[in-house]
mmCIF file of C-alpha atoms in Angstrom:
data_model
loop_
_atom_site.group_PDB
_atom_site.id
_atom_site.type_symbol
_atom_site.label_atom_id
_atom_site.label_comp_id
_atom_site.label_asym_id
_atom_site.label_seq_id
_atom_site.Cartn_x
_atom_site.Cartn_y
_atom_site.Cartn_z
ATOM 1 C CA MET E 1 -34.132 -3.946 2.115
ATOM 2 C CA SER E 2 -31.207 -5.619 3.887
ATOM 3 C CA LYS E 3 -27.848 -5.557 2.144
ATOM 4 C CA THR E 4 -24.688 -7.646 2.227
ATOM 5 C CA ALA E 5 -21.198 -6.145 2.404
ATOM 6 C CA PHE E 6 -18.201 -7.960 0.964
ATOM 7 C CA VAL E 7 -15.114 -6.852 2.896
ATOM 8 C CA PHE E 8 -11.450 -7.653 2.288
ATOM 9 C CA PRO E 9 -8.605 -7.850 4.846
ATOM 10 C CA GLY E 10 -5.400 -5.849 4.955
ATOM 11 C CA GLN E 11 -1.782 -6.617 5.755
ATOM 12 C CA GLY E 12 -1.292 -8.924 8.734
ATOM 13 C CA ALA E 13 -3.936 -11.468 7.668
ATOM 14 C CA GLN E 14 -1.492 -13.447 5.484
ATOM 15 C CA TYR E 15 -0.290 -16.974 6.284
ATOM 16 C CA ALA E 16 1.619 -19.638 4.352
ATOM 17 C CA GLY E 17 -0.914 -21.963 2.692
ATOM 18 C CA MET E 18 -3.529 -19.287 1.973
ATOM 19 C CA GLY E 19 -5.530 -19.840 -1.194
ATOM 20 C CA LYS E 20 -4.093 -23.281 -1.986
ATOM 21 C CA GLU E 21 -7.366 -25.130 -1.427
ATOM 22 C CA PHE E 22 -9.086 -22.817 -3.943
ATOM 23 C CA TYR E 23 -6.218 -23.120 -6.449
ATOM 24 C CA ASP E 24 -6.424 -26.928 -6.273
ATOM 25 C CA ASN E 25 -10.207 -27.105 -6.656
ATOM 26 C CA PHE E 26 -11.417 -24.215 -8.819
ATOM 27 C CA GLU E 27 -10.315 -23.262 -12.315
ATOM 28 C CA GLU E 28 -11.243 -19.591 -11.691
ATOM 29 C CA SER E 29 -8.914 -19.449 -8.675
ATOM 30 C CA LYS E 30 -6.078 -21.217 -10.472
ATOM 31 C CA GLU E 31 -6.372 -18.724 -13.303
ATOM 32 C CA ILE E 32 -6.087 -15.750 -10.896
ATOM 33 C CA PHE E 33 -2.868 -17.120 -9.372
ATOM 34 C CA GLU E 34 -1.439 -17.810 -12.830
ATOM 35 C CA ARG E 35 -2.324 -14.295 -14.012
ATOM 36 C CA ALA E 36 -0.635 -12.872 -10.897
ATOM 37 C CA ASN E 37 2.561 -14.863 -11.586
ATOM 38 C CA GLN E 38 2.609 -13.576 -15.155
ATOM 39 C CA ALA E 39 1.888 -9.934 -14.253
ATOM 40 C CA LEU E 40 4.501 -9.826 -11.488
ATOM 41 C CA GLY E 41 7.172 -11.917 -13.199
ATOM 42 C CA PHE E 42 7.760 -14.188 -10.192
ATOM 43 C CA ASP E 43 5.961 -17.095 -8.511
ATOM 44 C CA ILE E 44 3.620 -15.377 -6.045
ATOM 45 C CA ALA E 45 1.468 -18.542 -5.903
ATOM 46 C CA LYS E 46 4.397 -20.550 -4.478
ATOM 47 C CA LEU E 47 4.989 -17.861 -1.825
ATOM 48 C CA CYS E 48 1.290 -17.884 -0.872
ATOM 49 C CA PHE E 49 1.168 -21.679 -0.606
ATOM 50 C CA GLU E 50 4.585 -22.475 0.863
ATOM 51 C CA GLY E 51 5.909 -19.259 2.413
ATOM 52 C CA PRO E 52 8.139 -19.096 4.321
ATOM 53 C CA ASP E 53 6.229 -16.666 6.571
ATOM 54 C CA GLN E 54 9.305 -14.455 6.784
ATOM 55 C CA ASP E 55 9.204 -13.830 2.997
ATOM 56 C CA LEU E 56 5.429 -13.555 2.947
ATOM 57 C CA SER E 57 5.632 -10.798 5.597
ATOM 58 C CA VAL E 58 7.807 -8.520 3.447
ATOM 59 C CA THR E 59 5.422 -5.658 2.578
ATOM 60 C CA LYS E 60 6.047 -5.697 -1.193
ATOM 61 C CA ILE E 61 5.227 -9.443 -1.225
ATOM 62 C CA THR E 62 2.401 -9.370 1.341
ATOM 63 C CA GLN E 63 0.342 -6.856 -0.616
ATOM 64 C CA PRO E 64 0.128 -8.664 -4.011
ATOM 65 C CA ALA E 65 -0.099 -12.043 -2.205
ATOM 66 C CA LEU E 66 -3.162 -10.976 -0.218
ATOM 67 C CA LEU E 67 -4.850 -9.266 -3.163
ATOM 68 C CA THR E 68 -4.330 -12.392 -5.308
ATOM 69 C CA THR E 69 -5.706 -14.741 -2.638
ATOM 70 C CA CYS E 70 -8.732 -12.526 -1.997
ATOM 71 C CA MET E 71 -9.534 -12.292 -5.716
ATOM 72 C CA ALA E 72 -9.050 -16.052 -6.187
ATOM 73 C CA ILE E 73 -11.724 -16.649 -3.526
ATOM 74 C CA TYR E 74 -13.957 -13.826 -4.793
ATOM 75 C CA GLU E 75 -14.055 -15.219 -8.350
ATOM 76 C CA VAL E 76 -15.560 -18.473 -7.017
ATOM 77 C CA LEU E 77 -17.964 -16.633 -4.730
ATOM 78 C CA LYS E 78 -19.089 -14.335 -7.558
ATOM 79 C CA LYS E 79 -20.190 -17.340 -9.620
ATOM 80 C CA ASN E 80 -22.302 -18.595 -6.709
ATOM 81 C CA ASN E 81 -23.613 -15.299 -5.342
ATOM 82 C CA LYS E 82 -27.272 -14.456 -5.879
ATOM 83 C CA ASP E 83 -27.305 -11.223 -3.862
ATOM 84 C CA ASP E 84 -27.268 -8.089 -6.033
ATOM 85 C CA SER E 85 -27.527 -5.568 -3.196
ATOM 86 C CA VAL E 86 -23.837 -5.676 -2.327
ATOM 87 C CA VAL E 87 -21.610 -2.989 -0.833
ATOM 88 C CA MET E 88 -17.814 -3.444 -0.730
ATOM 89 C CA GLY E 89 -15.000 -2.271 1.467
ATOM 90 C CA GLY E 90 -11.580 -3.251 2.698
ATOM 91 C CA LEU E 91 -9.096 -2.375 5.389
ATOM 92 C CA SER E 92 -6.118 -0.480 3.922
ATOM 93 C CA LEU E 93 -4.760 -2.853 1.239
ATOM 94 C CA GLY E 94 -8.187 -4.561 1.268
ATOM 95 C CA GLU E 95 -9.665 -1.477 -0.400
ATOM 96 C CA TYR E 96 -7.722 -2.430 -3.556
ATOM 97 C CA SER E 97 -9.359 -5.881 -3.503
ATOM 98 C CA ALA E 98 -12.761 -4.197 -3.102
ATOM 99 C CA LEU E 99 -12.160 -1.827 -6.024
ATOM 100 C CA THR E 100 -10.888 -4.700 -8.217
ATOM 101 C CA ALA E 101 -13.879 -6.883 -7.322
ATOM 102 C CA ALA E 102 -16.156 -3.931 -8.186
ATOM 103 C CA GLY E 103 -14.543 -3.602 -11.638
ATOM 104 C CA ALA E 104 -12.776 -0.242 -11.065
ATOM 105 C CA MET E 105 -9.537 -1.745 -12.443
ATOM 106 C CA ASP E 106 -8.514 -5.052 -13.951
ATOM 107 C CA PHE E 107 -6.692 -7.641 -11.872
ATOM 108 C CA GLU E 108 -3.297 -7.297 -13.597
ATOM 109 C CA THR E 109 -3.300 -3.534 -13.027
ATOM 110 C CA ALA E 110 -4.234 -3.996 -9.366
ATOM 111 C CA VAL E 111 -1.640 -6.663 -8.567
ATOM 112 C CA LYS E 112 1.219 -4.642 -10.110
ATOM 113 C CA LEU E 113 -0.020 -1.484 -8.394
ATOM 114 C CA VAL E 114 -0.034 -3.036 -4.909
ATOM 115 C CA TYR E 115 3.403 -4.592 -5.486
ATOM 116 C CA ASN E 116 4.701 -1.070 -6.168
ATOM 117 C CA ARG E 117 2.682 0.336 -3.256
ATOM 118 C CA GLY E 118 4.299 -2.203 -0.927
ATOM 119 C CA ASN E 119 7.730 -1.258 -2.229
ATOM 120 C CA TYR E 120 7.129 2.461 -1.754
ATOM 121 C CA MET E 121 5.700 1.988 1.745
ATOM 122 C CA GLN E 122 8.590 -0.254 2.757
ATOM 123 C CA ASN E 123 11.213 2.242 1.555
ATOM 124 C CA ALA E 124 9.562 5.509 2.671
ATOM 125 C CA VAL E 125 11.053 5.362 6.165
ATOM 126 C CA PRO E 126 14.528 3.892 6.824
ATOM 127 C CA LEU E 127 14.410 0.683 8.855
ATOM 128 C CA GLY E 128 14.506 1.372 12.584
ATOM 129 C CA GLU E 129 13.297 4.980 12.306
ATOM 130 C CA GLY E 130 9.584 4.356 12.721
ATOM 131 C CA GLY E 131 7.121 1.940 14.276
ATOM 132 C CA MET E 132 3.542 1.311 15.397
ATOM 133 C CA LEU E 133 1.628 0.597 18.594
ATOM 134 C CA ALA E 134 -1.792 -0.959 19.157
ATOM 135 C CA LEU E 135 -3.657 0.868 21.933
ATOM 136 C CA MET E 136 -6.229 -1.238 23.789
ATOM 137 C CA GLY E 137 -9.201 -0.102 25.845
ATOM 138 C CA CYS E 138 -9.268 3.610 25.059
ATOM 139 C CA THR E 139 -11.538 6.025 23.201
ATOM 140 C CA ASP E 140 -10.635 7.711 19.912
ATOM 141 C CA GLN E 141 -10.371 11.016 21.818
ATOM 142 C CA ASP E 142 -7.939 9.531 24.362
ATOM 143 C CA ALA E 143 -5.781 8.131 21.547
ATOM 144 C CA ILE E 144 -5.704 11.502 19.740
ATOM 145 C CA ALA E 145 -4.819 13.395 22.958
ATOM 146 C CA PHE E 146 -2.139 10.793 23.721
ATOM 147 C CA CYS E 147 -0.553 11.223 20.271
ATOM 148 C CA GLU E 148 -0.582 15.030 20.591
ATOM 149 C CA ASP E 149 1.120 14.855 23.997
ATOM 150 C CA VAL E 150 3.843 12.433 22.857
ATOM 151 C CA THR E 151 4.435 14.466 19.657
ATOM 152 C CA LYS E 152 5.010 17.641 21.714
ATOM 153 C CA SER E 153 7.486 16.004 24.065
ATOM 154 C CA CYS E 154 9.554 13.710 21.872
ATOM 155 C CA GLY E 155 8.631 13.288 18.230
ATOM 156 C CA LEU E 156 5.831 12.482 15.833
ATOM 157 C CA LEU E 157 3.101 10.033 16.870
ATOM 158 C CA GLU E 158 -0.220 9.912 14.970
ATOM 159 C CA PRO E 159 -3.377 7.775 14.833
ATOM 160 C CA ALA E 160 -3.081 5.274 11.968
ATOM 161 C CA ASN E 161 -6.049 2.872 12.272
ATOM 162 C CA PHE E 162 -9.370 3.349 14.037
ATOM 163 C CA ASN E 163 -10.245 -0.362 13.908
ATOM 164 C CA CYS E 164 -13.066 -0.849 16.398
ATOM 165 C CA PRO E 165 -14.101 0.381 19.867
ATOM 166 C CA GLY E 166 -11.117 0.014 22.180
ATOM 167 C CA GLN E 167 -8.562 -0.768 19.458
ATOM 168 C CA ILE E 168 -6.660 2.038 17.811
ATOM 169 C CA VAL E 169 -3.281 1.742 16.100
ATOM 170 C CA VAL E 170 -0.832 4.656 16.198
ATOM 171 C CA GLY E 171 2.446 5.150 14.375
ATOM 172 C CA GLY E 172 5.414 7.465 14.337
ATOM 173 C CA LYS E 173 9.093 7.930 15.079
ATOM 174 C CA SER E 174 10.876 5.167 17.001
ATOM 175 C CA GLU E 175 11.826 7.456 19.907
ATOM 176 C CA ALA E 176 8.167 8.552 20.184
ATOM 177 C CA ILE E 177 7.052 4.906 20.276
ATOM 178 C CA ASP E 178 9.466 4.147 23.133
ATOM 179 C CA GLU E 179 8.336 7.241 25.068
ATOM 180 C CA ALA E 180 4.664 6.425 24.413
ATOM 181 C CA LEU E 181 4.945 3.017 26.095
ATOM 182 C CA SER E 182 5.736 4.728 29.420
ATOM 183 C CA LYS E 183 2.862 7.250 29.197
ATOM 184 C CA THR E 184 -0.198 5.103 28.517
ATOM 185 C CA SER E 185 -1.561 5.118 32.086
ATOM 186 C CA GLN E 186 -1.970 8.917 31.970
ATOM 187 C CA PHE E 187 -4.445 8.645 29.074
ATOM 188 C CA ASN E 188 -6.921 5.895 30.079
ATOM 189 C CA ILE E 189 -5.150 3.391 27.824
ATOM 190 C CA ARG E 190 -5.408 -0.087 29.285
ATOM 191 C CA ARG E 191 -2.531 -1.573 27.298
ATOM 192 C CA ALA E 192 -0.134 -0.678 24.484
ATOM 193 C CA VAL E 193 1.489 -3.331 22.307
ATOM 194 C CA LYS E 194 4.407 -2.662 19.950
ATOM 195 C CA LEU E 195 3.644 -4.109 16.506
ATOM 196 C CA GLN E 196 6.137 -6.057 14.388
ATOM 197 C CA VAL E 197 5.980 -3.785 11.340
ATOM 198 C CA SER E 198 8.727 -2.200 9.276
ATOM 199 C CA ALA E 199 7.268 1.338 9.000
ATOM 200 C CA PRO E 200 4.649 3.697 10.503
ATOM 201 C CA PHE E 201 1.938 2.991 7.903
ATOM 202 C CA HIS E 202 -0.947 5.461 7.450
ATOM 203 C CA THR E 203 0.914 8.344 9.074
ATOM 204 C CA SER E 204 2.358 11.518 7.529
ATOM 205 C CA MET E 205 5.808 9.847 7.570
ATOM 206 C CA LEU E 206 4.561 7.833 4.571
ATOM 207 C CA LYS E 207 3.981 10.924 2.376
ATOM 208 C CA PRO E 208 7.004 10.091 0.154
ATOM 209 C CA ALA E 209 5.310 6.738 -0.633
ATOM 210 C CA GLY E 210 2.084 8.575 -1.507
ATOM 211 C CA THR E 211 3.986 10.868 -3.891
ATOM 212 C CA LYS E 212 5.503 7.897 -5.735
ATOM 213 C CA LEU E 213 2.207 6.014 -5.830
ATOM 214 C CA LYS E 214 0.506 9.124 -7.251
ATOM 215 C CA GLU E 215 2.665 8.794 -10.405
ATOM 216 C CA ASP E 216 1.514 5.184 -10.908
ATOM 217 C CA LEU E 217 -2.128 6.038 -10.210
ATOM 218 C CA ALA E 218 -2.059 8.847 -12.802
ATOM 219 C CA LYS E 219 -1.334 6.275 -15.557
ATOM 220 C CA ILE E 220 -4.388 4.107 -14.784
ATOM 221 C CA ASN E 221 -7.753 4.501 -16.514
ATOM 222 C CA PHE E 222 -10.065 3.658 -13.639
ATOM 223 C CA LYS E 223 -13.721 2.780 -14.226
ATOM 224 C CA LYS E 224 -16.650 3.706 -12.020
ATOM 225 C CA PRO E 225 -17.175 0.823 -9.520
ATOM 226 C CA LYS E 226 -20.192 -1.381 -10.363
ATOM 227 C CA CYS E 227 -21.395 -1.177 -6.759
ATOM 228 C CA ASN E 228 -20.811 1.049 -3.736
ATOM 229 C CA VAL E 229 -17.206 0.830 -2.492
ATOM 230 C CA ILE E 230 -16.364 2.728 0.695
ATOM 231 C CA SER E 231 -13.150 4.718 1.151
ATOM 232 C CA ASN E 232 -10.984 4.398 4.277
ATOM 233 C CA VAL E 233 -9.957 8.044 3.996
ATOM 234 C CA ASP E 234 -13.322 9.850 4.197
ATOM 235 C CA THR E 235 -15.798 6.949 4.808
ATOM 236 C CA GLU E 236 -17.726 7.972 1.668
ATOM 237 C CA TYR E 237 -18.510 5.799 -1.348
ATOM 238 C CA TYR E 238 -16.490 6.307 -4.523
ATOM 239 C CA GLU E 239 -18.988 8.364 -6.525
ATOM 240 C CA ASN E 240 -17.080 8.101 -9.819
ATOM 241 C CA ASP E 241 -13.796 7.008 -11.404
ATOM 242 C CA GLN E 242 -12.294 10.511 -11.141
ATOM 243 C CA VAL E 243 -11.806 10.390 -7.353
ATOM 244 C CA ILE E 244 -10.130 6.953 -7.134
ATOM 245 C CA ALA E 245 -6.500 7.998 -7.703
ATOM 246 C CA ASP E 246 -6.711 10.884 -5.228
ATOM 247 C CA LYS E 247 -8.261 8.786 -2.459
ATOM 248 C CA LEU E 248 -5.825 5.881 -2.921
ATOM 249 C CA GLU E 249 -2.873 8.259 -2.749
ATOM 250 C CA LYS E 250 -4.177 9.896 0.458
ATOM 251 C CA GLN E 251 -4.951 6.500 1.996
ATOM 252 C CA VAL E 252 -1.191 5.757 2.256
ATOM 253 C CA TYR E 253 -0.527 8.573 4.752
ATOM 254 C CA ASN E 254 -3.940 9.155 6.360
ATOM 255 C CA PRO E 255 -5.574 7.102 9.122
ATOM 256 C CA VAL E 256 -7.775 4.151 8.157
ATOM 257 C CA ARG E 257 -11.258 4.861 9.568
ATOM 258 C CA TRP E 258 -12.492 1.281 9.574
ATOM 259 C CA GLU E 259 -14.960 1.612 12.456
ATOM 260 C CA GLU E 260 -16.634 4.591 10.746
ATOM 261 C CA CYS E 261 -16.726 2.698 7.418
ATOM 262 C CA VAL E 262 -18.552 -0.223 9.074
ATOM 263 C CA ARG E 263 -20.996 2.089 10.883
ATOM 264 C CA LYS E 264 -21.759 3.905 7.606
ATOM 265 C CA MET E 265 -22.476 0.593 5.817
ATOM 266 C CA ILE E 266 -24.756 -0.525 8.680
ATOM 267 C CA ALA E 267 -26.587 2.841 8.606
ATOM 268 C CA ASP E 268 -27.134 2.257 4.875
ATOM 269 C CA GLY E 269 -28.842 -1.089 5.474
ATOM 270 C CA VAL E 270 -26.041 -3.674 5.628
ATOM 271 C CA THR E 271 -27.033 -6.551 7.919
ATOM 272 C CA THR E 272 -24.474 -9.173 6.821
ATOM 273 C CA PHE E 273 -20.726 -8.758 6.388
ATOM 274 C CA VAL E 274 -18.828 -11.374 4.386
ATOM 275 C CA GLU E 275 -15.073 -11.232 4.964
ATOM 276 C CA ILE E 276 -13.369 -12.640 1.862
ATOM 277 C CA GLY E 277 -9.787 -13.777 2.376
ATOM 278 C CA PRO E 278 -7.387 -15.088 5.000
ATOM 279 C CA GLY E 279 -8.080 -14.785 8.720
ATOM 280 C CA LYS E 280 -10.959 -13.364 10.717
ATOM 281 C CA THR E 281 -9.559 -9.958 11.681
ATOM 282 C CA LEU E 282 -12.352 -7.899 10.105
ATOM 283 C CA SER E 283 -15.066 -10.211 11.430
ATOM 284 C CA SER E 284 -13.740 -9.731 14.981
ATOM 285 C CA PHE E 285 -13.653 -5.926 14.527
ATOM 286 C CA ILE E 286 -17.209 -5.923 13.128
ATOM 287 C CA LYS E 287 -18.544 -7.924 16.109
ATOM 288 C CA LYS E 288 -17.047 -5.318 18.452
ATOM 289 C CA ILE E 289 -18.543 -2.462 16.404
ATOM 290 C CA ASP E 290 -22.093 -3.895 16.309
ATOM 291 C CA LYS E 291 -22.960 -7.309 17.725
ATOM 292 C CA ASN E 292 -26.384 -7.241 16.031
ATOM 293 C CA VAL E 293 -25.058 -7.681 12.487
ATOM 294 C CA LYS E 294 -24.072 -11.029 11.032
ATOM 295 C CA SER E 295 -20.424 -11.588 10.156
ATOM 296 C CA ILE E 296 -19.127 -14.502 8.044
ATOM 297 C CA ASN E 297 -15.566 -15.261 6.975
ATOM 298 C CA ILE E 298 -14.705 -17.139 3.761
ATOM 299 C CA ASP E 299 -11.171 -18.487 3.543
ATOM 300 C CA SER E 300 -11.851 -22.195 2.995
ATOM 301 C CA ILE E 301 -14.097 -24.310 0.763
ATOM 302 C CA ALA E 302 -16.070 -25.399 3.855
ATOM 303 C CA SER E 303 -16.818 -21.776 4.810
ATOM 304 C CA LEU E 304 -17.715 -20.967 1.180
ATOM 305 C CA LYS E 305 -20.227 -23.846 1.086
ATOM 306 C CA GLU E 306 -21.672 -22.730 4.405
ATOM 307 C CA TYR E 307 -22.205 -19.200 3.057
ATOM 308 C CA ILE E 308 -23.787 -20.451 -0.193
ATOM 309 C CA GLU E 309 -26.164 -22.689 1.774
ATOM 310 C CA LEU E 310 -27.127 -19.757 4.017
ATOM 311 C CA SER E 311 -27.674 -17.519 0.982
ATOM 312 C CA TYR E 312 -30.028 -19.950 -0.658
ATOM 313 C CA ALA E 313 -31.829 -20.993 2.529
#
């Protein structure tokens, strides 16, 4: 039996104006934004709809803004979805949207948690001391060997995101990033691009953020997800509520294994991926991972209608 996967984007997908169309047209969406404003104590809806992009790109704002937008769209989709055989996943922050959609925690808990997560991640490494690079056109093995070589010669560099074939993100100390840019040709890396991020996310430099997040996670009574939700850390489904806190803590300072997550879902019968939220980043990764599966993005009312029509066809 073919299955559908609902997948949620991570940081970087945000843009000013996201979610406004849903807020203006659906009571369920409006309610989510209002609940977010109340839980956070500031107007996250205004930031989502009006920006400016500079404010929306601050990690502690980006994370609750994206989660809120994704859940505002999901609530409308849920009402119109007839497919019960659903698997869920998300890239980095998107995993929190997946767990919330699957009922592992309530929305207010999730939105406050990711606001804190963003704060901890932002403050774990002093500004200017760390960074990230996207490596294009290389294998996972080449990226790992490259990081090991740079680490030996001039400071920590580690894989952070295995996104899709030929696109791996690495992160580490600023001096290692600068050195790395001059070494790519020795490791079959076609191109390296420095990313505009404030910290080396998903590397061991973020352990202090994981330690702080662990304290918050310990206070939450998680519930077993209502459907299979895949973890970025070990590419396994959350088998019960007991493992959620541990995996979410580790996710902060371990690489995101998105390509493996997608391959696991496909191996388990997923034939359609529905990306819920701003942008088409995950859809483009999924096409590069396996061009035989169907990938749909929902971030507008038009794309929602298109999906509903396809579902009922």
